[in-house]
Amino acid sequence: MNFKCQELSKVYSPDNRTIPVLENVNFSVTEGEFVCIVGPSGCGKTTLLRLIAGLLEPTSGQICFNAGENRKQPRNVMVFQEHGLFPWMTVLDNVAFGPEMQGTGKHEGRELARSLIIQTGLADFSQCYPHQLSTGMHQRAAIARAFAADPRMLLMDEPFSALDAQTKLLLREELLRIWKDRRKTVVYVTHDIEEAILLGDRVLVMTGRPGTVREDIPIPIPRPRNLTDGDYPRLREIKQHIWKMLEHEVRQSLSRYR
Amino acid sequence: MKTACFFPDRYIAVMIAAVITGLWEGLVHIGILSPLFFPPPTVIAVTLFRWLFNGKLTPHLAATLSRALTGFAVGALSGLAAGLTMGWSERVRTVTDPFIAAAHPVPKIAVFPLIMIIFGIGEMSKIAVAALSAFFPMAINTVTGVRQISPLYFEVARNYGAKPFKMFTRVIIPGSLPMMLTGMRLALNNSLTLTIAAELVSAQKGLGAMIWLSWETLRTEELYASLIITALLGICFNMLVQFAAKRLIPWQKGIS
């Protein structure tokens, strides 16, 4: 699914103050693209994602989604940082939640869920409750649930930020593998520059609050990418470029609020 | 790791109880404790066994059980409905909150005379006071249960396209179930307490009536025996709720 954010702005107004969070955000995403959004903390990345998800209304501007909404397929599904699974459902019921909400038959929904559970390596844990899972398995299940709902687009809010380095590496690979199979549009928010350039077709770099898209950087390097082999110099260049930009942003926002 | 121990802690508790009972028995027999206030445990046990086999206990137990359980069912179900509605709708909550806050702290036994005027001195008034005492803990705990569900889960469900009915059955009910069960335990205890209190005041049958009759006739061993039955009933009720909790909320960490 493709969509376009046009002059998107969001202002929060808690107790009579006004806090502009996003200001004049413009970008578009095309079908099947994996777009990463990085930015200094508090720049409104999560707010932007919620606007795209339709969980929040923009103060001004609009998001145009392409026409041709088909079937009962949900427009988007969010994957949260952690604790996104329902604690009162087993892994299987959690993963089958999307199909259940779409009115898919119980048996059919479970079959669908099972195949994703197997694909994410959770076959032995399908009858476990979330509190019995490690954080890594929890996020795996969250990803399986998102894909089982078969949305037209996936919105991910720092889904791996609570994981240790090794698990993070593994889950990134798994995410890319499933994504390659199913070719969903993905918008992936992260504060980890390395993660963004390893995963994305494009990286959008945001400014500090009020956030706006400062640069749109394509990463024309085939996956799987890594920072140790041949593609290292190119990726390092990009990483350094983003790093400098963000450093500048962070310093600026620090001096502004001092 | 546990150090090697001759007896598990549970057995120690049993042994303490046995020692106290033995001491009690002995002290009565050598004349230090008066059998009028402290009839020897063997006499109490004999009384209990006699009741069990001569059928004296059954009608009383049945009367108390049916009053307490009917009252509990009526009170807890309406408390559940009220609690869910209040948890669901902010408006309903704002309107009803002051009423609940005002009525909840009133000791329900104090209202019993009024209830007797309205419902008469028959079964209805006892069931009504038990129901009233079950209503509040159930309603209050259910509201709290619904309110403490993390907004994240509502957001997730909405994001996946949950309609209000599914939101109710898949998020609100299971999310508030642990608190509902706490409410249920309190409601069950309250309805037993209030049934017996009401029976003390006005009843021909029931554990409360038995207790009162043994006090009036100064049959202390029967007083103790009925208290033991009452205690056992309370323990059974709690076990029932614990069993229900284990079955209904297997995702809770605290319950094994």
Coordinates of C-alpha atoms in Angstrom, one line a residue:
Chain A
M1 CA 0.0 0.0 0.0
N2 CA 1.3 3.5 -0.7
F3 CA 0.5 6.7 1.1
K4 CA 1.5 10.3 1.3
C5 CA 1.8 12.6 4.3
Q6 CA 1.1 16.1 3.3
E7 CA 2.0 19.1 5.6
L8 CA 1.2 17.0 8.6
S9 CA 1.3 18.8 11.9
K10 CA 0.4 17.7 15.4
V11 CA 0.1 19.9 18.4
Y12 CA -0.5 18.5 21.9
S13 CA -2.3 20.9 24.3
P14 CA -2.0 19.5 27.9
D15 CA -3.4 21.9 30.5
N16 CA -3.5 25.1 28.4
R17 CA 0.0 24.9 27.1
T18 CA 0.6 24.1 23.4
I19 CA 3.4 21.7 22.5
P20 CA 4.0 21.4 18.8
V21 CA 5.2 17.8 18.2
L22 CA 5.2 17.5 14.5
E23 CA 5.5 20.4 12.0
N24 CA 4.9 20.2 8.3
V25 CA 5.9 16.6 7.7
N26 CA 6.0 15.6 4.1
F27 CA 6.9 12.2 2.6
S28 CA 5.5 9.4 0.7
V29 CA 5.9 5.6 0.9
T30 CA 5.3 3.3 -2.0
E31 CA 3.9 -0.2 -2.0
G32 CA 6.2 -2.9 -0.5
E33 CA 8.8 -0.4 0.7
F34 CA 10.6 -0.7 4.0
V35 CA 11.0 2.8 5.4
C36 CA 12.9 3.5 8.6
I37 CA 12.4 6.7 10.6
V38 CA 15.2 7.8 12.9
G39 CA 15.4 10.9 15.0
P40 CA 16.5 12.3 18.3
S41 CA 14.4 11.2 21.3
G42 CA 11.2 13.1 21.8
C43 CA 11.0 14.2 18.1
G44 CA 7.6 12.8 17.6
K45 CA 8.5 9.5 15.8
T46 CA 5.9 7.6 17.8
T47 CA 3.3 10.3 17.3
L48 CA 3.9 10.2 13.5
L49 CA 3.4 6.4 13.6
R50 CA 0.2 6.8 15.5
L51 CA -1.1 9.3 13.0
I52 CA -0.4 6.9 10.2
A53 CA -2.1 4.2 12.2
G54 CA -5.2 6.3 12.6
L55 CA -4.9 6.1 16.4
L56 CA -4.5 9.9 16.5
E57 CA -5.9 12.7 14.4
P58 CA -3.5 15.3 12.9
T59 CA -4.0 18.9 13.9
S60 CA -3.5 19.9 10.3
G61 CA -2.5 18.4 7.1
Q62 CA -3.5 15.0 5.9
I63 CA -2.4 11.5 5.0
C64 CA -3.6 10.2 1.7
F65 CA -3.8 6.4 1.3
N66 CA -4.1 5.0 -2.1
A67 CA -7.6 4.0 -3.2
G68 CA -8.7 0.4 -3.7
E69 CA -9.1 -0.8 -0.1
N70 CA -9.8 -4.4 -0.6
R71 CA -11.6 -7.1 1.3
K72 CA -11.5 -7.1 5.1
Q73 CA -7.7 -6.8 5.1
P74 CA -6.9 -4.2 7.8
R75 CA -5.1 -1.1 6.6
N76 CA -2.3 -1.3 9.1
V77 CA -1.2 -3.1 12.2
M78 CA 1.1 -1.8 14.9
V79 CA 3.9 -3.7 16.5
F80 CA 4.8 -2.1 19.9
Q81 CA 8.0 -1.9 21.8
E82 CA 7.0 -4.5 24.4
H83 CA 4.1 -5.8 26.3
G84 CA 1.9 -5.6 23.2
L85 CA 0.6 -9.2 23.5
F86 CA -2.5 -9.8 25.5
P87 CA -1.4 -11.4 28.7
W88 CA -4.6 -13.4 29.0
M89 CA -4.2 -15.2 25.7
T90 CA -1.9 -18.0 24.8
V91 CA 0.7 -17.3 22.0
L92 CA -1.6 -19.1 19.6
D93 CA -4.7 -17.0 20.5
N94 CA -2.6 -13.9 20.4
V95 CA -1.3 -14.6 16.9
A96 CA -4.8 -15.7 15.8
F97 CA -6.3 -12.4 17.1
G98 CA -6.1 -10.6 13.7
P99 CA -7.9 -13.3 11.8
E100 CA -10.5 -13.6 14.6
M101 CA -11.2 -9.8 14.4
Q102 CA -11.6 -10.1 10.6
G103 CA -14.2 -12.8 11.1
T104 CA -12.1 -15.7 9.8
G105 CA -13.3 -19.1 11.0
K106 CA -11.8 -20.3 14.2
H107 CA -10.1 -23.3 12.6
E108 CA -8.8 -21.4 9.6
G109 CA -7.5 -18.6 11.8
R110 CA -5.7 -21.0 14.0
E111 CA -4.1 -22.8 11.0
L112 CA -2.9 -19.4 9.7
A113 CA -1.6 -18.5 13.2
R114 CA 0.2 -21.9 13.5
S115 CA 2.1 -21.5 10.2
L116 CA 3.4 -18.1 11.4
I117 CA 4.2 -19.4 14.8
I118 CA 6.3 -22.1 13.1
Q119 CA 7.9 -19.6 10.8
T120 CA 8.9 -17.4 13.8
G121 CA 10.3 -20.4 15.6
L122 CA 7.7 -20.5 18.4
A123 CA 6.2 -23.9 17.6
D124 CA 7.0 -25.2 21.1
F125 CA 5.5 -22.2 22.8
S126 CA 2.2 -21.8 21.1
Q127 CA 0.3 -22.8 24.3
C128 CA 2.4 -20.5 26.6
Y129 CA 1.2 -17.3 28.0
P130 CA 3.2 -14.1 27.3
H131 CA 4.6 -13.9 30.9
Q132 CA 6.3 -17.3 30.3
L133 CA 8.2 -16.0 27.3
S134 CA 11.5 -14.2 27.1
T135 CA 11.4 -10.7 25.6
G136 CA 12.8 -12.0 22.4
M137 CA 10.2 -14.7 22.1
H138 CA 7.6 -12.1 23.1
Q139 CA 8.6 -9.8 20.2
R140 CA 8.7 -12.8 17.8
A141 CA 5.1 -13.6 18.7
A142 CA 4.2 -9.9 18.3
I143 CA 5.6 -10.0 14.7
A144 CA 3.8 -13.3 14.0
R145 CA 0.6 -11.7 15.2
A146 CA 1.1 -8.7 12.9
F147 CA 1.8 -10.8 9.9
A148 CA -1.1 -13.2 10.6
A149 CA -3.5 -10.2 10.4
D150 CA -2.3 -9.8 6.9
P151 CA -2.4 -6.0 6.9
R152 CA -1.6 -3.9 3.9
M153 CA 1.0 -2.1 6.0
L154 CA 3.1 -2.8 9.1
L155 CA 3.9 0.0 11.6
M156 CA 6.7 -0.9 14.0
D157 CA 7.6 1.2 17.0
E158 CA 11.1 0.3 18.1
P159 CA 10.1 -3.3 18.3
F160 CA 13.5 -4.6 19.2
S161 CA 14.8 -1.9 21.4
A162 CA 14.3 -3.9 24.6
L163 CA 16.3 -6.9 23.3
D164 CA 19.9 -7.8 23.9
A165 CA 22.3 -7.3 20.9
Q166 CA 22.4 -10.9 19.8
T167 CA 18.7 -11.4 19.9
K168 CA 18.2 -8.1 18.1
L169 CA 20.5 -9.2 15.3
L170 CA 18.6 -12.5 14.9
L171 CA 15.2 -11.0 15.0
R172 CA 16.1 -8.3 12.4
E173 CA 17.1 -11.2 10.0
E174 CA 13.9 -13.0 10.7
L175 CA 11.9 -9.9 10.1
L176 CA 13.6 -9.3 6.8
R177 CA 13.0 -12.9 5.8
I178 CA 9.3 -12.8 6.5
W179 CA 9.0 -9.4 4.9
K180 CA 10.7 -10.6 1.8
D181 CA 8.2 -13.5 1.6
R182 CA 5.2 -11.3 2.0
R183 CA 6.2 -7.9 0.7
K184 CA 4.4 -5.7 3.0
T185 CA 4.9 -2.0 3.2
V186 CA 6.7 -1.4 6.5
V187 CA 7.2 1.8 8.4
Y188 CA 9.8 1.2 11.1
V189 CA 10.6 3.7 13.8
T190 CA 13.9 3.4 15.7
H191 CA 16.5 5.5 17.4
D192 CA 19.2 3.1 16.4
I193 CA 20.9 4.5 13.2
E194 CA 22.7 1.2 12.5
E195 CA 19.4 -0.7 12.7
A196 CA 17.8 1.8 10.3
I197 CA 20.4 1.5 7.6
L198 CA 20.6 -2.3 7.9
L199 CA 16.9 -2.7 7.4
G200 CA 15.4 0.1 5.3
D201 CA 15.1 0.8 1.7
R202 CA 15.0 4.4 2.8
V203 CA 15.8 6.2 6.0
L204 CA 13.9 9.3 7.0
V205 CA 15.9 11.5 9.4
M206 CA 13.8 13.7 11.6
T207 CA 14.7 16.9 13.4
G208 CA 14.2 17.5 17.1
R209 CA 10.8 18.7 18.4
P210 CA 8.8 19.9 16.6
G211 CA 9.8 17.1 14.3
T212 CA 9.9 17.2 10.6
V213 CA 11.6 15.1 8.0
R214 CA 15.0 16.7 7.4
E215 CA 16.4 14.2 4.9
D216 CA 15.2 11.2 3.0
I217 CA 18.2 8.9 2.4
P218 CA 17.8 5.9 0.0
I219 CA 20.0 2.9 0.9
P220 CA 20.6 1.3 -2.5
I221 CA 22.5 -1.7 -1.1
P222 CA 21.2 -5.2 -1.4
R223 CA 20.2 -7.1 1.7
P224 CA 21.4 -8.9 3.8
R225 CA 23.6 -6.0 4.8
N226 CA 26.2 -5.9 7.5
L227 CA 28.7 -3.6 8.8
T228 CA 31.7 -5.9 8.7
D229 CA 32.0 -7.1 5.1
G230 CA 32.3 -5.5 1.7
D231 CA 29.4 -3.0 2.0
Y232 CA 30.9 -1.6 5.1
P233 CA 32.4 1.6 3.6
R234 CA 29.2 2.6 1.9
L235 CA 27.1 1.9 5.0
R236 CA 29.6 3.6 7.3
E237 CA 29.5 6.7 5.1
I238 CA 25.7 6.8 5.4
K239 CA 25.8 6.1 9.1
Q240 CA 28.3 8.9 9.7
H241 CA 26.2 11.3 7.7
I242 CA 23.1 10.5 9.7
W243 CA 25.0 10.6 12.9
K244 CA 26.4 14.1 12.2
M245 CA 22.9 15.3 11.3
L246 CA 21.4 13.9 14.5
E247 CA 24.2 15.1 16.7
H248 CA 23.6 18.6 15.4
E249 CA 19.9 18.2 16.1
V250 CA 20.4 16.9 19.6
R251 CA 22.7 19.7 20.4
Q252 CA 20.3 22.3 19.0
S253 CA 17.4 20.9 20.9
L254 CA 19.5 20.8 24.1
S255 CA 20.4 24.4 23.8
R256 CA 16.8 25.3 23.1
Y257 CA 15.5 23.8 26.2
R258 CA 18.3 24.8 28.5
Chain B
M1 CA 17.8 -24.1 48.8
K2 CA 16.0 -25.5 51.7
T3 CA 18.0 -27.1 54.4
A4 CA 17.3 -30.7 55.2
C5 CA 14.5 -30.6 57.7
F6 CA 12.7 -33.3 59.6
F7 CA 9.2 -31.8 59.1
P8 CA 7.9 -29.6 56.4
D9 CA 6.5 -26.3 57.7
R10 CA 3.0 -27.4 57.2
Y11 CA 3.4 -30.3 59.7
I12 CA 4.7 -27.9 62.2
A13 CA 1.5 -25.9 62.0
V14 CA -0.5 -29.1 62.5
M15 CA 1.6 -30.1 65.4
I16 CA 1.1 -26.7 67.1
A17 CA -2.6 -27.1 66.7
A18 CA -2.4 -30.6 68.2
V19 CA -0.4 -29.4 71.1
I20 CA -2.8 -26.5 71.9
T21 CA -5.8 -28.9 71.7
G22 CA -4.1 -31.4 73.9
L23 CA -3.1 -28.7 76.4
W24 CA -6.7 -27.4 76.4
E25 CA -8.1 -30.9 77.0
G26 CA -5.6 -31.5 79.9
L27 CA -6.1 -28.2 81.6
V28 CA -9.9 -28.8 81.7
H29 CA -9.5 -32.2 83.2
I30 CA -7.2 -31.1 86.0
G31 CA -9.6 -28.2 86.7
I32 CA -7.6 -25.1 85.6
L33 CA -10.0 -24.3 82.8
S34 CA -13.7 -24.2 83.4
P35 CA -15.6 -26.6 81.2
L36 CA -18.5 -24.1 81.2
F37 CA -16.4 -21.6 79.1
F38 CA -14.0 -24.1 77.6
P39 CA -15.6 -27.5 77.1
P40 CA -12.9 -30.1 76.4
P41 CA -12.2 -30.6 72.7
T42 CA -13.3 -34.2 73.0
V43 CA -16.8 -33.1 74.1
I44 CA -17.0 -30.7 71.2
A45 CA -15.9 -33.4 68.8
V46 CA -18.5 -35.8 70.2
T47 CA -21.2 -33.0 69.7
L48 CA -20.1 -32.5 66.1
F49 CA -20.3 -36.2 65.4
R50 CA -23.7 -36.6 67.0
W51 CA -25.0 -33.7 64.8
L52 CA -23.6 -35.2 61.7
F53 CA -25.3 -38.5 62.3
N54 CA -28.6 -37.6 64.0
G55 CA -29.4 -35.1 61.2
K56 CA -29.7 -32.1 63.5
L57 CA -27.1 -30.1 61.6
T58 CA -28.4 -30.7 58.0
P59 CA -31.5 -28.4 58.0
H60 CA -29.5 -25.5 59.7
L61 CA -26.6 -25.9 57.3
A62 CA -28.9 -26.0 54.3
A63 CA -30.8 -22.9 55.4
T64 CA -27.6 -20.9 55.9
L65 CA -26.1 -22.2 52.6
S66 CA -29.2 -21.4 50.5
R67 CA -29.6 -17.9 52.0
A68 CA -25.9 -17.1 51.6
L69 CA -25.5 -18.5 48.1
T70 CA -28.8 -17.0 46.8
G71 CA -27.8 -13.6 48.3
F72 CA -24.4 -14.0 46.8
A73 CA -25.7 -14.9 43.4
V74 CA -28.1 -12.0 43.3
G75 CA -25.7 -9.4 44.8
A76 CA -22.6 -10.5 42.9
L77 CA -24.4 -10.7 39.5
S78 CA -25.9 -7.3 39.9
G79 CA -22.6 -6.0 41.2
L80 CA -20.8 -7.4 38.2
A81 CA -23.3 -5.8 35.8
A82 CA -23.0 -2.5 37.6
G83 CA -19.2 -2.7 37.8
L84 CA -18.9 -3.5 34.1
T85 CA -21.2 -0.7 33.1
M86 CA -19.4 1.7 35.3
G87 CA -16.0 0.6 34.0
W88 CA -17.2 0.8 30.4
S89 CA -18.8 4.2 30.5
E90 CA -17.2 7.3 32.1
R91 CA -20.6 9.0 32.2
V92 CA -22.2 6.2 34.2
R93 CA -19.2 6.2 36.5
T94 CA -19.4 9.9 37.2
V95 CA -23.1 9.7 38.0
T96 CA -23.0 6.6 40.2
D97 CA -19.7 7.2 42.0
P98 CA -21.1 9.4 44.8
F99 CA -23.9 6.9 45.5
I100 CA -21.5 4.0 45.7
A101 CA -19.1 6.0 47.8
A102 CA -22.0 7.0 50.2
A103 CA -23.6 3.5 50.5
H104 CA -20.5 1.3 50.5
P105 CA -19.2 2.2 54.0
V106 CA -22.6 1.7 55.7
P107 CA -22.4 -1.5 57.8
K108 CA -25.0 -3.6 56.1
I109 CA -26.2 -5.2 59.3
A110 CA -27.3 -1.7 60.4
V111 CA -29.7 -1.7 57.5
F112 CA -31.2 -5.0 58.4
P113 CA -34.1 -3.7 60.5
L114 CA -35.1 -1.5 57.6
I115 CA -34.8 -4.5 55.2
M116 CA -37.0 -6.5 57.5
I117 CA -39.7 -3.7 57.4
I118 CA -39.6 -3.8 53.6
F119 CA -39.2 -7.5 53.0
G120 CA -40.8 -9.0 56.1
I121 CA -39.1 -11.3 58.6
G122 CA -39.1 -14.3 56.2
E123 CA -36.4 -15.6 53.9
M124 CA -36.4 -12.6 51.6
S125 CA -35.0 -10.1 54.2
K126 CA -32.0 -12.4 54.9
I127 CA -31.3 -13.0 51.2
A128 CA -31.6 -9.3 50.6
V129 CA -29.1 -8.3 53.3
A130 CA -26.6 -10.9 52.0
A131 CA -27.1 -9.7 48.4
L132 CA -26.6 -6.1 49.5
S133 CA -23.3 -7.0 51.2
A134 CA -22.2 -8.9 48.1
F135 CA -23.0 -6.2 45.7
F136 CA -20.5 -3.5 46.8
P137 CA -17.2 -5.5 46.8
M138 CA -18.2 -7.1 43.5
A139 CA -19.1 -3.8 41.9
I140 CA -16.1 -1.8 43.2
N141 CA -13.6 -4.5 42.3
T142 CA -15.0 -5.0 38.9
V143 CA -14.8 -1.2 38.1
T144 CA -11.2 -1.2 39.4
G145 CA -10.5 -4.3 37.3
V146 CA -11.8 -2.7 34.1
R147 CA -10.1 0.6 34.8
Q148 CA -6.7 -0.9 35.4
I149 CA -6.5 -2.6 32.0
S150 CA -3.6 -0.9 30.2
P151 CA -4.8 1.5 27.5
L152 CA -2.3 -0.3 25.3
Y153 CA -4.5 -3.4 25.0
F154 CA -7.5 -1.3 24.0
E155 CA -5.3 0.4 21.4
V156 CA -4.0 -3.0 20.1
A157 CA -7.6 -4.4 19.8
R158 CA -8.8 -1.2 18.1
N159 CA -5.8 -1.4 15.7
Y160 CA -6.7 -4.9 14.8
G161 CA -10.3 -3.8 14.1
A162 CA -12.1 -5.1 17.2
K163 CA -15.8 -4.2 17.3
P164 CA -17.3 -3.3 20.6
F165 CA -18.6 -6.8 21.3
K166 CA -15.1 -8.3 20.7
M167 CA -13.6 -5.5 22.8
F168 CA -15.8 -6.6 25.6
T169 CA -15.3 -10.4 25.4
R170 CA -11.6 -10.4 24.5
V171 CA -10.2 -7.4 26.4
I172 CA -12.5 -6.1 29.1
I173 CA -13.8 -9.4 30.6
P174 CA -10.4 -11.2 30.6
G175 CA -8.5 -8.1 31.6
S176 CA -10.6 -7.4 34.6
L177 CA -11.1 -11.1 35.6
P178 CA -8.4 -11.2 38.3
M179 CA -10.1 -8.2 40.1
M180 CA -13.5 -9.7 39.5
L181 CA -12.4 -12.8 41.4
T182 CA -11.1 -10.8 44.3
G183 CA -14.5 -9.1 44.3
M184 CA -16.1 -12.5 44.2
R185 CA -14.1 -13.8 47.2
L186 CA -15.0 -10.7 49.3
A187 CA -18.7 -10.9 48.2
L188 CA -18.9 -14.6 49.1
N189 CA -17.4 -13.9 52.6
N190 CA -19.6 -10.9 53.1
S191 CA -22.8 -12.8 52.2
L192 CA -21.9 -15.6 54.6
T193 CA -21.1 -13.1 57.4
L194 CA -24.3 -11.2 56.9
T195 CA -26.5 -14.2 56.6
I196 CA -25.2 -15.5 60.0
A197 CA -25.5 -12.1 61.5
A198 CA -29.1 -11.8 60.3
E199 CA -29.8 -15.3 61.6
L200 CA -28.6 -14.3 65.0
V201 CA -31.2 -11.6 65.1
S202 CA -34.2 -13.3 63.5
A203 CA -34.3 -16.9 62.4
Q204 CA -35.5 -20.3 63.5
K205 CA -33.1 -22.2 61.3
G206 CA -29.5 -21.6 60.2
L207 CA -26.1 -21.6 61.7
G208 CA -26.7 -18.2 63.2
A209 CA -29.8 -19.4 64.9
M210 CA -27.9 -22.4 66.2
I211 CA -25.2 -20.3 67.7
W212 CA -27.8 -18.0 69.3
L213 CA -29.7 -20.9 70.7
S214 CA -26.7 -22.5 72.3
W215 CA -25.8 -19.1 73.9
E216 CA -29.3 -18.8 75.3
T217 CA -29.3 -22.3 76.7
L218 CA -25.6 -22.0 77.7
R219 CA -24.6 -25.1 75.9
T220 CA -21.1 -24.0 75.3
E221 CA -20.0 -27.2 73.5
E222 CA -22.7 -26.6 70.9
L223 CA -21.6 -23.0 70.6
Y224 CA -18.1 -24.2 69.8
A225 CA -19.4 -26.9 67.4
S226 CA -21.5 -24.4 65.4
L227 CA -18.6 -22.0 65.3
I228 CA -16.4 -24.8 63.9
I229 CA -19.0 -25.5 61.2
T230 CA -19.2 -21.8 60.3
A231 CA -15.4 -21.6 60.1
L232 CA -15.3 -24.7 57.8
L233 CA -17.9 -23.2 55.6
G234 CA -15.9 -20.0 55.2
I235 CA -12.8 -22.0 54.4
C236 CA -14.8 -24.0 51.8
F237 CA -16.0 -20.8 50.1
N238 CA -12.4 -19.5 49.9
M239 CA -11.2 -22.7 48.5
L240 CA -13.9 -22.6 45.9
V241 CA -12.9 -19.1 44.7
Q242 CA -9.2 -20.1 44.7
F243 CA -10.1 -23.2 42.6
A244 CA -12.1 -20.9 40.2
A245 CA -9.2 -18.5 40.0
K246 CA -6.8 -21.3 39.1
R247 CA -9.0 -22.4 36.3
L248 CA -10.1 -19.1 35.0
I249 CA -6.9 -17.0 35.1
P250 CA -4.0 -19.4 34.2
W251 CA -2.0 -16.4 32.9
Q252 CA -1.6 -14.8 36.3
K253 CA 1.9 -15.2 37.7
G254 CA 1.0 -15.3 41.4
I255 CA -1.3 -18.3 41.2
S256 CA 0.4 -21.6 40.7

